[in-house]
CSV table of C-alpha atoms in Angstrom, one decimal:
chain,number,residue,atom,x,y,z
Z,1,MET,CA,53.3,20.8,-5.1
Z,2,GLN,CA,55.2,19.7,-8.3
Z,3,ILE,CA,58.3,21.2,-9.9
Z,4,TYR,CA,59.2,20.6,-13.6
Z,5,THR,CA,62.2,21.2,-15.7
Z,6,VAL,CA,60.1,21.5,-18.8
Z,7,GLU,CA,58.7,24.8,-19.9
Z,8,THR,CA,55.2,23.5,-20.8
Z,9,LEU,CA,53.0,20.6,-19.6
Z,10,ALA,CA,51.6,18.5,-22.5
Z,11,GLY,CA,47.9,18.4,-22.4
Z,12,GLU,CA,47.6,20.9,-19.6
Z,13,ARG,CA,46.6,24.6,-19.7
Z,14,VAL,CA,48.4,26.7,-17.2
Z,15,LYS,CA,48.6,30.4,-16.3
Z,16,GLU,CA,52.2,31.4,-15.8
Z,17,GLY,CA,53.1,33.6,-12.8
Z,18,GLU,CA,56.2,35.2,-11.5
Z,19,LEU,CA,59.8,34.1,-11.3
Z,20,LEU,CA,60.5,32.3,-8.0
Z,21,HIS,CA,63.9,31.6,-6.5
Z,22,ALA,CA,65.3,29.9,-3.5
Z,23,SER,CA,68.9,29.9,-2.2
Z,24,ILE,CA,70.5,27.7,0.4
Z,25,VAL,CA,73.9,28.0,2.0
Z,26,LEU,CA,75.0,25.1,4.3
Z,27,ALA,CA,78.2,25.2,6.3
Z,28,ALA,CA,80.5,22.2,6.6
Z,29,ASN,CA,82.1,21.7,10.0
Z,30,LEU,CA,85.8,22.0,10.8
Z,31,LEU,CA,86.3,18.2,11.0
Z,32,ARG,CA,84.7,17.7,7.6
Z,33,ASP,CA,86.9,20.4,6.2
Z,34,ALA,CA,90.0,18.9,7.7
Z,35,ARG,CA,89.1,15.4,6.3
Z,36,GLU,CA,88.4,16.8,2.8
Z,37,ALA,CA,91.7,18.8,2.8
Z,38,VAL,CA,93.5,15.5,3.3
Z,39,THR,CA,91.5,13.9,0.4
Z,40,ASN,CA,92.3,16.9,-1.7
Z,41,ALA,CA,96.0,16.5,-1.0
Z,42,VAL,CA,96.2,12.8,-1.8
Z,43,GLY,CA,93.4,12.6,-4.4
Z,44,GLY,CA,90.0,10.8,-4.4
Z,45,LYS,CA,86.3,11.5,-4.2
Z,46,MET,CA,85.3,14.1,-1.6
Z,47,LEU,CA,82.3,12.1,-0.4
Z,48,ARG,CA,81.5,14.4,2.6
Z,49,TYR,CA,81.3,17.5,0.4
Z,50,GLU,CA,79.3,15.5,-2.2
Z,51,ARG,CA,76.7,14.7,0.5
Z,52,LEU,CA,76.7,18.4,1.6
Z,53,LEU,CA,76.0,19.6,-2.0
Z,54,ASP,CA,73.3,16.9,-2.4
Z,55,ARG,CA,71.6,18.1,0.8
Z,56,ALA,CA,71.9,21.8,-0.2
Z,57,THR,CA,70.3,21.1,-3.6
Z,58,THR,CA,67.5,19.1,-2.0
Z,59,ASP,CA,66.9,21.9,0.5
Z,60,ALA,CA,66.8,24.6,-2.2
Z,61,LEU,CA,64.2,22.6,-4.2
Z,62,GLU,CA,62.1,22.1,-1.1
Z,63,LEU,CA,62.3,25.8,-0.3
Z,64,LEU,CA,61.3,26.6,-3.9
Z,65,LYS,CA,58.2,24.4,-3.5
Z,66,GLU,CA,57.3,26.2,-0.2
Z,67,LYS,CA,57.6,29.6,-1.7
Z,68,ALA,CA,55.4,28.5,-4.7
Z,69,ALA,CA,52.8,27.2,-2.3
Z,70,ALA,CA,52.8,30.3,-0.2
Z,71,LYS,CA,52.0,32.4,-3.3
Z,72,GLY,CA,49.2,30.1,-4.3
Z,73,TYR,CA,50.8,28.4,-7.2
Z,74,ASP,CA,50.1,24.8,-8.2
Z,75,GLY,CA,53.7,24.2,-9.2
Z,76,VAL,CA,56.9,25.6,-10.7
Z,77,LEU,CA,57.9,25.3,-14.4
Z,78,ALA,CA,61.3,25.6,-16.1
Z,79,VAL,CA,63.1,24.8,-12.9
Z,80,ARG,CA,66.8,25.3,-13.0
Z,81,ILE,CA,69.6,24.8,-10.5
Z,82,SER,CA,72.6,27.0,-10.4
Z,83,ASN,CA,75.9,25.4,-10.3
Z,84,PRO,CA,76.2,24.2,-6.8
Z,85,PHE,CA,79.6,25.2,-5.3
Z,86,MET,CA,81.8,24.9,-2.3
Z,87,VAL,CA,83.3,28.1,-0.9
Z,88,GLN,CA,85.1,28.5,2.4
Z,89,GLY,CA,83.7,25.3,3.8
Z,90,SER,CA,80.1,25.9,2.8
Z,91,ALA,CA,77.8,24.8,0.0
Z,92,ALA,CA,75.7,27.2,-1.9
Z,93,VAL,CA,72.8,26.4,-4.3
Z,94,THR,CA,70.1,28.5,-6.0
Z,95,ALA,CA,67.0,27.0,-7.6
Z,96,TYR,CA,64.6,29.1,-9.7
Z,97,GLY,CA,61.7,28.7,-12.0
Z,98,THR,CA,58.2,30.1,-13.0
Z,99,GLY,CA,55.3,29.7,-10.8
Z,100,PHE,CA,52.1,28.4,-12.4
Z,101,THR,CA,48.4,27.6,-11.8
Z,102,PHE,CA,46.4,25.1,-13.7
Z,103,VAL,CA,43.5,26.5,-15.8
Z,104,SER,CA,40.4,24.3,-16.5
Z,105,ARG,CA,39.6,23.7,-20.1
Z,106,GLY,CA,36.3,25.6,-19.9
Z,107,ASP,CA,37.9,28.6,-18.3
Z,108,ALA,CA,41.1,28.8,-20.4
Z,109,GLU,CA,40.1,32.0,-22.0
Z,110,THR,CA,39.1,33.7,-18.8
Z,111,GLY,CA,42.2,32.7,-16.8
Z,112,ILE,CA,40.1,31.5,-13.9
Z,113,PRO,CA,42.1,29.0,-11.9
Z,114,ARG,CA,40.9,25.4,-11.6
Z,115,PRO,CA,39.5,24.5,-8.2
Z,116,GLU,CA,41.9,22.5,-6.0
Z,117,ALA,CA,41.6,18.7,-6.3
Z,118,GLN,CA,40.2,17.1,-3.1
């Protein structure tokens, strides 16, 4: 399963499907919140929250792939990630895009999906 930020794939014919989305909310623990509160007060990079946001973004993209596969798509085009944010000790991320299936060159007019590669 592939995801792409581009809206078209050069040299490939695809049949576009529906809009897919995946949202993830991960909670930070109390200890992490306390440490980041100190960093916030004195200044500096909030590394623990950065790692939490990275994990939430990765998880949202993986969930998007799972949803696309469950609906029979070959991938997702025009993938976008909402502005990840921290709120009340948790990280929230939404990823979305358009599901698609590849169409073979001979069947481009009929819209018959290309058989799966073995």
